CSV table of N, CA and C and ligand atoms in Angstrom, one decimal:
chain,number,residue,atom,x,y,z
A,1,MET,N,4.3,-24.8,5.1
A,1,MET,CA,3.9,-23.9,3.5
A,1,MET,C,4.5,-22.8,3.2
A,2,ILE,N,4.5,-22.4,2.4
A,2,ILE,CA,5.2,-21.7,1.7
A,2,ILE,C,3.8,-19.9,0.7
A,3,GLY,N,4.9,-18.7,0.6
A,3,GLY,CA,3.9,-17.8,-0.2
A,3,GLY,C,5.1,-17.5,-1.2
A,4,ILE,N,4.1,-16.6,-1.7
A,4,ILE,CA,5.4,-16.1,-2.8
A,4,ILE,C,4.5,-14.8,-3.5
A,5,ASP,N,5.8,-13.9,-3.8
A,5,ASP,CA,4.9,-12.4,-4.4
A,5,ASP,C,6.1,-11.7,-5.3
A,6,ILE,N,5.3,-11.7,-6.6
A,6,ILE,CA,6.4,-10.3,-7.6
A,6,ILE,C,6.1,-9.3,-7.9
A,7,VAL,N,6.8,-8.6,-7.8
A,7,VAL,CA,5.8,-6.3,-7.2
A,7,VAL,C,7.1,-6.3,-8.3
A,8,VAL,N,5.8,-5.3,-9.4
A,8,VAL,CA,6.8,-3.9,-9.7
A,8,VAL,C,7.7,-2.6,-9.7
A,9,ILE,N,9.2,-2.8,-10.1
A,9,ILE,CA,9.4,-1.7,-8.8
A,9,ILE,C,8.6,-0.5,-9.0
A,10,SER,N,8.7,0.0,-10.5
A,10,SER,CA,8.4,1.4,-11.1
A,10,SER,C,7.0,1.8,-10.3
A,11,ARG,N,6.3,0.8,-9.7
A,11,ARG,CA,4.8,0.8,-9.3
A,11,ARG,C,5.0,1.6,-7.7
A,12,ILE,N,5.9,1.3,-7.5
A,12,ILE,CA,6.1,1.6,-5.7
A,12,ILE,C,6.4,2.5,-5.7
A,13,GLU,N,7.8,2.8,-6.7
A,13,GLU,CA,8.3,3.6,-7.2
A,13,GLU,C,7.8,5.6,-7.4
A,14,LYS,N,6.1,5.0,-8.2
A,14,LYS,CA,5.7,6.1,-9.0
A,14,LYS,C,4.9,7.0,-7.3
A,15,LEU,N,4.5,5.5,-6.7
A,15,LEU,CA,3.6,5.4,-5.4
A,15,LEU,C,4.5,6.5,-4.3
A,16,MET,N,5.6,6.4,-4.3
A,16,MET,CA,6.4,7.3,-3.5
A,16,MET,C,6.5,8.5,-3.9
A,17,GLU,N,6.5,8.6,-5.1
A,17,GLU,CA,6.7,9.9,-5.7
A,17,GLU,C,5.2,10.4,-5.5
A,18,LYS,N,4.8,9.6,-6.0
A,18,LYS,CA,3.2,10.9,-5.8
A,18,LYS,C,3.0,11.1,-4.1
A,19,PHE,N,3.3,10.4,-3.0
A,19,PHE,CA,2.0,10.2,-1.8
A,19,PHE,C,3.5,10.2,-0.6
A,20,GLY,N,5.2,10.1,-1.1
A,20,GLY,CA,5.8,10.5,-0.7
A,20,GLY,C,5.6,9.6,0.5
A,21,ASP,N,5.6,10.1,2.2
A,21,ASP,CA,5.6,9.1,3.3
A,21,ASP,C,4.1,8.4,3.5
A,22,LYS,N,3.2,8.2,2.6
A,22,LYS,CA,2.2,8.0,3.3
A,22,LYS,C,1.9,6.7,2.3
A,23,ALA,N,2.4,6.5,0.9
A,23,ALA,CA,3.0,5.6,0.2
A,23,ALA,C,3.6,4.3,1.3
A,24,LEU,N,4.4,4.7,2.1
A,24,LEU,CA,5.0,3.5,2.5
A,24,LEU,C,3.8,3.5,4.3
A,25,ASP,N,3.3,4.2,4.6
A,25,ASP,CA,2.4,4.5,5.3
A,25,ASP,C,0.9,3.7,4.9
A,26,ARG,N,1.2,2.7,4.0
A,26,ARG,CA,-0.2,1.9,4.9
A,26,ARG,C,0.3,0.6,4.4
A,27,PHE,N,1.8,0.3,4.3
A,27,PHE,CA,2.0,-0.9,4.6
A,27,PHE,C,3.5,-1.3,5.2
A,28,LEU,N,3.8,0.0,5.8
A,28,LEU,CA,4.6,-0.5,6.9
A,28,LEU,C,4.6,0.4,8.1
A,29,ASP,N,5.1,0.5,9.3
A,29,ASP,CA,5.2,0.8,10.6
A,29,ASP,C,6.2,1.6,10.6
A,30,LYS,N,6.5,2.8,10.8
A,30,LYS,CA,7.8,3.4,11.8
A,30,LYS,C,8.9,2.7,11.6
A,31,ASP,N,9.4,1.4,12.7
A,31,ASP,CA,10.9,1.0,12.2
A,31,ASP,C,10.8,0.3,11.1
A,32,GLU,N,10.2,0.0,10.0
A,32,GLU,CA,10.2,-0.4,8.9
A,32,GLU,C,10.9,0.3,8.1
A,33,LYS,N,9.9,1.6,8.1
A,33,LYS,CA,10.2,2.8,7.3
A,33,LYS,C,11.5,3.4,7.2
A,34,LYS,N,12.0,3.4,8.5
A,34,LYS,CA,13.8,3.1,8.5
A,34,LYS,C,14.4,2.3,8.0
A,35,LEU,N,14.3,1.5,7.2
A,35,LEU,CA,14.9,0.4,6.7
A,35,LEU,C,14.4,1.2,5.2
A,36,ILE,N,13.9,1.6,4.6
A,36,ILE,CA,13.8,1.7,3.5
A,36,ILE,C,14.6,2.4,2.7
A,37,LYS,N,15.6,2.3,1.7
A,37,LYS,CA,17.1,3.6,1.7
A,37,LYS,C,15.9,3.1,0.0
A,38,SER,N,15.5,2.2,-0.8
A,38,SER,CA,15.3,2.7,-2.2
A,38,SER,C,13.6,1.8,-2.8
A,39,PRO,N,13.1,2.3,-3.7
A,39,PRO,CA,12.0,2.4,-3.6
A,39,PRO,C,12.2,0.4,-4.1
A,40,SER,N,13.2,-0.2,-4.5
A,40,SER,CA,13.6,-1.1,-4.1
A,40,SER,C,13.5,-2.2,-3.0
A,41,THR,N,13.6,-1.9,-2.1
A,41,THR,CA,13.1,-2.4,-0.5
A,41,THR,C,12.2,-2.1,-0.2
A,42,ALA,N,12.1,-1.5,-0.7
A,42,ALA,CA,9.8,-1.1,-0.3
A,42,ALA,C,9.3,-1.9,-0.8
A,43,ALA,N,9.9,-2.3,-2.5
A,43,ALA,CA,8.6,-3.2,-3.4
A,43,ALA,C,9.2,-4.4,-2.8
A,44,GLY,N,10.2,-4.3,-2.8
A,44,GLY,CA,11.0,-6.0,-1.5
A,44,GLY,C,9.9,-6.5,-0.3
A,45,PHE,N,9.7,-5.6,0.3
A,45,PHE,CA,8.8,-5.3,1.5
A,45,PHE,C,7.7,-5.2,0.8
A,46,TRP,N,6.8,-5.1,0.2
A,46,TRP,CA,5.1,-4.9,-0.1
A,46,TRP,C,5.3,-6.5,-0.6
A,47,ALA,N,6.0,-7.2,-1.4
A,47,ALA,CA,5.8,-8.7,-1.8
A,47,ALA,C,6.7,-9.0,-1.0
A,48,ALA,N,6.6,-9.0,0.2
A,48,ALA,CA,7.3,-9.7,1.0
A,48,ALA,C,5.8,-9.8,1.9
A,49,LYS,N,4.9,-8.9,2.8
A,49,LYS,CA,3.4,-8.7,2.8
A,49,LYS,C,3.2,-9.6,2.4
A,50,GLU,N,2.6,-9.5,0.7
A,50,GLU,CA,1.5,-10.2,-0.1
A,50,GLU,C,2.1,-11.7,0.2
A,51,ALA,N,3.3,-12.2,-0.7
A,51,ALA,CA,3.8,-13.7,0.4
A,51,ALA,C,3.8,-14.0,2.1
A,52,ALA,N,3.3,-13.1,2.5
A,52,ALA,CA,3.3,-14.0,4.0
A,52,ALA,C,1.6,-14.7,4.3
A,53,SER,N,1.4,-13.5,3.8
A,53,SER,CA,-0.4,-13.7,3.6
A,53,SER,C,-0.6,-14.7,2.6
A,54,LYS,N,-0.1,-15.1,1.6
A,54,LYS,CA,0.0,-16.1,1.1
A,54,LYS,C,-0.1,-17.6,2.0
A,55,ALA,N,1.2,-17.3,2.2
A,55,ALA,CA,1.9,-18.4,3.0
A,55,ALA,C,0.9,-18.7,4.5
A,56,ILE,N,-0.5,-18.4,4.5
A,56,ILE,CA,-1.3,-18.6,5.5
A,56,ILE,C,-2.3,-18.5,4.9
A,57,GLY,N,-2.5,-18.7,3.8
A,57,GLY,CA,-3.7,-19.2,3.0
A,57,GLY,C,-4.6,-17.6,3.0
A,58,THR,N,-4.2,-16.1,3.5
A,58,THR,CA,-5.6,-16.1,3.5
A,58,THR,C,-5.7,-14.5,2.9
A,59,GLY,N,-4.4,-14.5,2.3
A,59,GLY,CA,-3.6,-13.1,1.1
A,59,GLY,C,-4.3,-12.2,1.8
A,60,ILE,N,-4.1,-10.6,1.7
A,60,ILE,CA,-3.9,-10.0,2.0
A,60,ILE,C,-5.5,-9.1,2.2
A,61,GLY,N,-5.9,-9.1,3.8
A,61,GLY,CA,-7.5,-8.6,3.4
A,61,GLY,C,-7.5,-8.7,5.0
A,62,ALA,N,-9.0,-9.5,5.1
A,62,ALA,CA,-9.5,-8.5,6.9
A,62,ALA,C,-9.1,-10.0,7.7
A,63,ASN,N,-8.3,-11.5,7.0
A,63,ASN,CA,-7.5,-11.5,8.1
A,63,ASN,C,-6.4,-11.5,8.3
A,64,CYS,N,-6.0,-10.4,7.6
A,64,CYS,CA,-4.5,-10.6,7.2
A,64,CYS,C,-4.0,-9.6,6.5
A,65,GLY,N,-4.4,-8.2,7.0
A,65,GLY,CA,-3.4,-6.9,6.8
A,65,GLY,C,-2.4,-6.6,6.9
A,66,PHE,N,-1.6,-5.7,6.1
A,66,PHE,CA,-0.1,-5.3,6.3
A,66,PHE,C,0.6,-5.2,7.3
A,67,HIS,N,-0.6,-4.5,8.7
A,67,HIS,CA,0.3,-3.9,9.7
A,67,HIS,C,-0.1,-5.2,10.4
A,68,ASP,N,-0.2,-6.2,9.6
A,68,ASP,CA,-0.1,-8.1,11.1
A,68,ASP,C,0.8,-7.8,10.6
A,69,ILE,N,1.3,-7.5,10.5
A,69,ILE,CA,3.4,-8.3,9.7
A,69,ILE,C,3.7,-7.5,9.8
A,70,THR,N,5.3,-8.4,11.1
A,70,THR,CA,6.4,-6.7,10.5
A,70,THR,C,7.5,-7.5,10.1
A,71,ILE,N,8.7,-6.7,9.6
A,71,ILE,CA,9.9,-7.1,9.2
A,71,ILE,C,10.8,-6.1,9.4
A,72,SER,N,11.9,-7.3,10.0
A,72,SER,CA,13.1,-6.4,10.4
A,72,SER,C,14.6,-6.9,9.5
A,73,LYS,N,15.6,-6.5,9.8
A,73,LYS,CA,17.2,-6.7,9.9
A,73,LYS,C,17.9,-7.1,10.4
A,74,ASP,N,18.3,-8.6,10.7
A,74,ASP,CA,19.0,-8.7,11.0
A,74,ASP,C,20.6,-8.3,11.0
A,75,ASN,N,21.9,-8.6,11.6
A,75,ASN,CA,22.7,-7.9,11.6
A,75,ASN,C,23.7,-7.6,10.2
A,76,ASN,N,23.3,-9.3,10.0
A,76,ASN,CA,23.5,-8.7,8.2
A,76,ASN,C,23.2,-8.2,6.9
A,77,ASN,N,21.8,-7.7,7.2
A,77,ASN,CA,21.0,-6.7,6.5
A,77,ASN,C,19.6,-7.9,6.6
A,78,ALA,N,20.0,-9.2,6.7
A,78,ALA,CA,18.6,-10.5,6.5
A,78,ALA,C,17.5,-9.8,6.3
A,79,PRO,N,16.5,-10.1,6.0
A,79,PRO,CA,15.3,-10.6,6.2
A,79,PRO,C,14.3,-10.9,7.8
A,80,LYS,N,13.9,-10.6,7.6
A,80,LYS,CA,12.9,-10.7,9.4
A,80,LYS,C,11.4,-10.9,9.0
A,81,ILE,N,10.4,-11.7,9.4
A,81,ILE,CA,9.5,-11.2,9.2
A,81,ILE,C,8.9,-11.5,10.5
A,82,LYS,N,7.9,-11.3,11.5
A,82,LYS,CA,6.9,-11.9,12.4
A,82,LYS,C,5.1,-11.5,12.3
A,83,TYR,N,4.3,-12.1,12.3
A,83,TYR,CA,3.3,-11.9,12.3
A,83,TYR,C,2.8,-11.7,13.7
A,84,LYS,N,1.6,-11.5,13.5
A,84,LYS,CA,1.1,-10.3,15.3
A,84,LYS,C,0.2,-11.9,15.8
A,85,LYS,N,0.8,-12.2,16.9
A,85,LYS,CA,0.3,-13.0,17.9
A,85,LYS,C,-1.2,-13.8,17.4
A,86,SER,N,-2.0,-12.8,17.1
A,86,SER,CA,-3.3,-13.7,17.2
A,86,SER,C,-3.3,-14.7,15.8
A,87,ILE,N,-2.5,-13.7,14.4
A,87,ILE,CA,-1.8,-14.4,13.7
A,87,ILE,C,-1.5,-15.8,14.0
A,88,ARG,N,-0.5,-15.6,14.9
A,88,ARG,CA,0.6,-16.6,15.3
A,88,ARG,C,-0.4,-17.8,15.5
A,89,LYS,N,-1.2,-17.8,16.6
A,89,LYS,CA,-1.8,-19.1,17.1
A,89,LYS,C,-2.9,-19.2,16.7
A,90,LYS,N,-3.8,-18.4,15.7
A,90,LYS,CA,-4.3,-18.9,14.9
A,90,LYS,C,-4.5,-19.6,14.0
A,91,TYR,N,-3.3,-19.4,12.9
A,91,TYR,CA,-2.6,-20.2,12.4
A,91,TYR,C,-1.3,-21.0,12.8
A,92,LYS,N,-1.5,-20.5,14.1
A,92,LYS,CA,-0.2,-22.4,14.4
A,92,LYS,C,1.4,-22.3,14.2
A,93,ILE,N,1.6,-20.8,13.7
A,93,ILE,CA,3.1,-20.8,13.3
A,93,ILE,C,4.3,-21.2,14.4
A,94,LYS,N,4.4,-21.8,13.5
A,94,LYS,CA,6.0,-22.3,15.1
A,94,LYS,C,7.1,-21.5,14.7
A,95,ASN,N,7.3,-21.3,13.6
A,95,ASN,CA,8.3,-20.5,13.0
A,95,ASN,C,8.3,-20.1,11.3
A,96,SER,N,8.8,-18.8,11.3
A,96,SER,CA,9.0,-17.9,9.5
A,96,SER,C,9.9,-17.7,9.1
A,97,SER,N,10.2,-17.4,8.0
A,97,SER,CA,11.6,-17.4,6.8
A,97,SER,C,11.0,-16.6,5.5
A,98,LEU,N,12.1,-16.1,5.7
A,98,LEU,CA,11.9,-14.5,4.4
A,98,LEU,C,12.5,-14.8,3.6
A,99,SER,N,13.0,-14.4,2.7
A,99,SER,CA,14.2,-14.3,1.3
A,99,SER,C,12.9,-12.6,0.2
A,100,ILE,N,14.7,-12.3,0.9
A,100,ILE,CA,14.2,-11.5,-0.6
A,100,ILE,C,14.8,-10.6,-2.0
A,101,THR,N,14.6,-10.5,-2.7
A,101,THR,CA,15.9,-10.9,-4.3
A,101,THR,C,15.4,-9.4,-5.0
A,102,HIS,N,15.7,-8.5,-5.1
A,102,HIS,CA,15.2,-7.9,-6.8
A,102,HIS,C,16.9,-7.4,-7.9
A,103,ASP,N,15.6,-7.8,-9.1
A,103,ASP,CA,16.2,-7.6,-9.9
A,103,ASP,C,15.8,-7.1,-11.5
A,104,GLY,N,16.4,-6.9,-12.3
A,104,GLY,CA,15.6,-6.5,-13.5
A,104,GLY,C,13.9,-5.7,-13.0
A,105,GLY,N,14.4,-4.5,-13.0
A,105,GLY,CA,12.8,-4.3,-12.2
A,105,GLY,C,11.4,-4.4,-11.8
A,106,PHE,N,12.1,-6.3,-11.2
A,106,PHE,CA,11.1,-6.2,-10.2
A,106,PHE,C,12.2,-6.8,-9.1
A,107,ALA,N,11.4,-7.0,-7.6
A,107,ALA,CA,11.3,-7.6,-6.8
A,107,ALA,C,10.5,-8.4,-6.3
A,108,ILE,N,11.9,-9.6,-5.0
A,108,ILE,CA,10.2,-11.0,-5.8
A,108,ILE,C,10.8,-11.3,-3.9
A,109,ALA,N,9.9,-12.4,-3.5
A,109,ALA,CA,10.1,-12.3,-2.1
A,109,ALA,C,9.2,-14.1,-2.2
A,110,VAL,N,10.3,-14.3,-0.9
A,110,VAL,CA,9.5,-16.1,-0.6
A,110,VAL,C,9.5,-16.7,1.1
A,111,VAL,N,8.8,-16.5,1.4
A,111,VAL,CA,7.9,-16.6,3.0
A,111,VAL,C,7.9,-18.3,3.1
A,112,ALA,N,8.4,-19.0,3.9
A,112,ALA,CA,8.6,-20.6,4.9
A,112,ALA,C,7.6,-19.8,5.7
A,113,LEU,N,7.2,-21.2,6.6
A,113,LEU,CA,6.1,-21.2,7.2
A,113,LEU,C,6.5,-22.4,8.1
A,114,GLU,N,6.3,-22.5,9.6
A,114,GLU,CA,6.9,-24.3,9.7
A,114,GLU,C,5.9,-24.1,11.2
A,115,LYS,N,4.7,-25.3,10.9
A,115,LYS,CA,3.7,-25.0,11.5
A,115,LYS,C,3.6,-25.6,13.1
A,116,LYS,N,3.5,-25.7,13.8
A,116,LYS,CA,2.8,-26.0,14.9
A,116,LYS,C,3.0,-27.9,15.4
B,201,COA,C1,23.7,-10.5,0.4
B,201,COA,C2,23.7,-10.6,-1.1
B,201,COA,C3,22.8,-12.0,-0.6
B,201,COA,C4,22.5,-10.1,-2.1
B,201,COA,O1,22.9,-10.0,-2.9
B,201,COA,P1,22.0,-9.6,-4.3
B,201,COA,O2,22.6,-10.3,-5.7
B,201,COA,O3,23.2,-8.6,-4.5
B,201,COA,O4,21.1,-8.9,-3.4
B,201,COA,P2,19.5,-9.9,-4.0
B,201,COA,O5,18.8,-7.9,-5.1
B,201,COA,O6,19.1,-10.9,-4.5
B,201,COA,O7,18.6,-9.2,-2.6
B,201,COA,C5,18.9,-8.2,-2.2
B,201,COA,C6,18.0,-8.7,-0.6
B,201,COA,O8,18.9,-9.5,-0.2
B,201,COA,C7,19.3,-9.5,1.3
B,201,COA,N1,19.9,-9.8,2.5
B,201,COA,C8,20.9,-9.0,2.0
B,201,COA,N2,21.8,-9.2,3.2
B,201,COA,C9,20.6,-10.2,3.7
B,201,COA,C10,22.2,-11.8,4.1
B,201,COA,N3,22.9,-11.8,4.3
B,201,COA,N4,20.6,-12.9,4.1
B,201,COA,C11,20.1,-13.3,3.7
B,201,COA,N5,19.0,-12.0,2.9
B,201,COA,C12,20.0,-10.7,2.6
B,201,COA,C13,17.6,-7.7,1.8
B,201,COA,O9,16.5,-8.0,2.1
B,201,COA,C14,18.4,-7.4,0.7
B,201,COA,O10,17.7,-6.0,-0.1
B,201,COA,P3,17.3,-5.4,0.9
B,201,COA,O11,17.9,-4.8,1.3
B,201,COA,O12,16.4,-4.3,-0.1
B,201,COA,O13,15.7,-5.3,1.8
B,201,COA,C15,25.2,-10.6,-1.4
B,201,COA,O14,24.8,-9.3,-1.2
B,201,COA,C16,25.6,-11.6,-1.1
B,201,COA,O15,25.8,-12.6,-0.7
B,201,COA,N6,26.6,-11.3,0.2
B,201,COA,C17,27.7,-11.3,1.2
B,201,COA,C18,29.1,-10.9,0.1
B,201,COA,C19,28.4,-9.0,0.2
B,201,COA,O16,29.3,-8.9,-0.8
B,201,COA,N7,28.9,-8.7,1.5
B,201,COA,C20,29.1,-7.3,2.1
B,201,COA,C21,28.8,-6.9,2.7
B,201,COA,S1,29.9,-7.9,4.8
């Protein structure tokens, strides 16, 4: 299963300018926020969570919210994604992978899932 999403970075940048930290609280937890050094990264994380929700076939909504998905980074700065346990169980997720890119004012993320 795969999911993909694209985000205009300026949209996230404007939200951050207008609402500050609260803009990030809407879709990121405390540890994820520590990883945000620029609007590009924030837009990439937004795209990553949208892509993750598409990979399980629900989109962001009642079945899978922004806070049901967690993004972290490894020592090489590569992003990793994790669904909360109940989602992993419900959608039989064995492994999940995330890739993020940004250029030309856009952030794009792809999530690939291996199911049990
Ligand atoms: C890491 C690399 C693939 C990023 O590519 P890029 O074209 O510069 O930038 P992109 O916009 O496509 O990708 C950036 C995203 O890649 C992801 N990324 C960073 N390092 C990564 C890695 N080692 N593996 C996988 N993904 C990585 C991150 O999500 C990053 O965005 P974020 O930090 O905002 O979350 C590229 O810089 C590279 O090949 N680096 C290796 C060589 C190098 O210069 N290393 C320097 C550190 S030693």
